[in-house]
Coordinates of C-alpha atoms in Angstrom, one line a residue:
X1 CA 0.0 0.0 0.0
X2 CA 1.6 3.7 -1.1
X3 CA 1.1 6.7 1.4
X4 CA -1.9 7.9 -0.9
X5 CA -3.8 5.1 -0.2
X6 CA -2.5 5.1 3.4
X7 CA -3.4 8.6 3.6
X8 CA -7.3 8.3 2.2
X9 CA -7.7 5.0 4.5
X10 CA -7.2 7.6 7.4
X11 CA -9.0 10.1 6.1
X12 CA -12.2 7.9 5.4
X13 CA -12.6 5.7 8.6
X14 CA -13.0 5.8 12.1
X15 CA -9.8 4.4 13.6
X16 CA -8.7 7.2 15.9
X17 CA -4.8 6.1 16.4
X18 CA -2.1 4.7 13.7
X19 CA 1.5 3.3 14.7
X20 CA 3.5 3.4 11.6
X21 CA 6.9 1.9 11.5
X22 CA 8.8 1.3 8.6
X23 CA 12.8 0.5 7.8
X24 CA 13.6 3.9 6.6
X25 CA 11.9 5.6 9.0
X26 CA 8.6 6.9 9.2
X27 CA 9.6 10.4 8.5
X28 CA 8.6 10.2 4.8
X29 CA 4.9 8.7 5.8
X30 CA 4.5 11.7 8.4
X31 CA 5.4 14.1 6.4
X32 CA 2.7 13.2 3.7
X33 CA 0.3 12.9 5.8
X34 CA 0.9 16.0 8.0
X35 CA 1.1 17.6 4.0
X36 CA -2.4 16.3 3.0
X37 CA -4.3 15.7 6.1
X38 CA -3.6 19.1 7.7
X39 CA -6.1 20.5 4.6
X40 CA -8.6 17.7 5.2
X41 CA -8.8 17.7 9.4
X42 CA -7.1 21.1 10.5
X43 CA -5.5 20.8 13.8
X44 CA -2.1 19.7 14.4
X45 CA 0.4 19.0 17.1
X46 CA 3.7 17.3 17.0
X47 CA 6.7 16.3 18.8
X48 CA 8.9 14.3 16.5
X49 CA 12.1 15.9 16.9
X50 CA 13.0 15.5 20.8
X51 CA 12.5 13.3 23.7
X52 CA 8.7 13.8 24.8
X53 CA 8.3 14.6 28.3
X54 CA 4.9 14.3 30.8
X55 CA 4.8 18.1 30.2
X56 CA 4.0 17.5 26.4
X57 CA 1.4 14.9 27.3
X58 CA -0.6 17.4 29.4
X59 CA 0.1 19.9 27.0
X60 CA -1.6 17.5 24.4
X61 CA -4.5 16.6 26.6
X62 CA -5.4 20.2 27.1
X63 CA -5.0 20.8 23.3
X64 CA -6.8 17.8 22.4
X65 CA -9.7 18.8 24.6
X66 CA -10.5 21.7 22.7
X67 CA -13.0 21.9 19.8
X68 CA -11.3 22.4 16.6
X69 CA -11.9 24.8 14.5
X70 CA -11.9 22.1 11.6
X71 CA -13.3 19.0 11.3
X72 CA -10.7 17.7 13.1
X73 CA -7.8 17.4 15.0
X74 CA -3.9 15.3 14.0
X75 CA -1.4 14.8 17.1
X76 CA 1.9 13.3 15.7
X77 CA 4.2 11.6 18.3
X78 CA 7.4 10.0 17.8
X79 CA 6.6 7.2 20.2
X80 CA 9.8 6.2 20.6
X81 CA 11.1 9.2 22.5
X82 CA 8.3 8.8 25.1
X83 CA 9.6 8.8 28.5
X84 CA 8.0 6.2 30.5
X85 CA 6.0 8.4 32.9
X86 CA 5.1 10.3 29.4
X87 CA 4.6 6.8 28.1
X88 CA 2.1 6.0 31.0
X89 CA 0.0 9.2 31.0
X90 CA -0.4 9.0 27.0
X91 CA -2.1 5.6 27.4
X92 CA -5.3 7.6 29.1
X93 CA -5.4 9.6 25.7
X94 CA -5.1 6.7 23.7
X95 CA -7.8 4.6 25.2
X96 CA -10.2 7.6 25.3
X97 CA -9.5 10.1 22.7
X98 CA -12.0 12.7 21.6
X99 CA -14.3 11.6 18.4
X100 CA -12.7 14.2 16.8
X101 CA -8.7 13.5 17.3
X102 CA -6.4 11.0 15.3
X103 CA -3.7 10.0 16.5
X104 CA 0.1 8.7 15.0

């Protein structure tokens, strides 16, 4: 499957979190989506290029609790760089996001 189709899939269902891993990295597959989904859903946050910390998480739950002014909302994590007490409060968001948040 190419990113376009990757990127239509999430555009057209209800899944409300992706993990994409890939060999090169999945710096290529972010970048189209954050390209063509930003249009399509509006929001975004992301921390990809540091270590994530519990501040980011609540940071993110705050953000992610507001309405957007879209259709949507796109939060882009680099899972990877979670600490593990950022790791442990991002489960809550995961398991309970709003209807209107996707999450990679």
């Amino acid at each position: 499957m190419d990113s376009a189709q990757i990127i239509d899939k999430i555009i057209k269902n209800d899944f409300h979190s992706f993990l994409i891993e890939s060999k090169q990295g999945s710096s290529e597959i972010i970048d189209k989506i954050k390209l063509e989904t930003k249009l399509a859903i509006g929001d975004c946050f992301e921390v990809i290029d540091r270590n994530i910390t519990i501040k980011d998480i609540r940071n993110l739950e705050k953000w992610a609790q507001i309405y957007p002014s879209g259709v949507g909302k796109l939060a882009i994590l680099d899972y990877e760089k979670l600490s593990l007490t950022a790791s442990h409060a991002f489960l809550k968001l995961l398991e309970e996001p709003p209807e209107y948040l996707k999450l990679f």
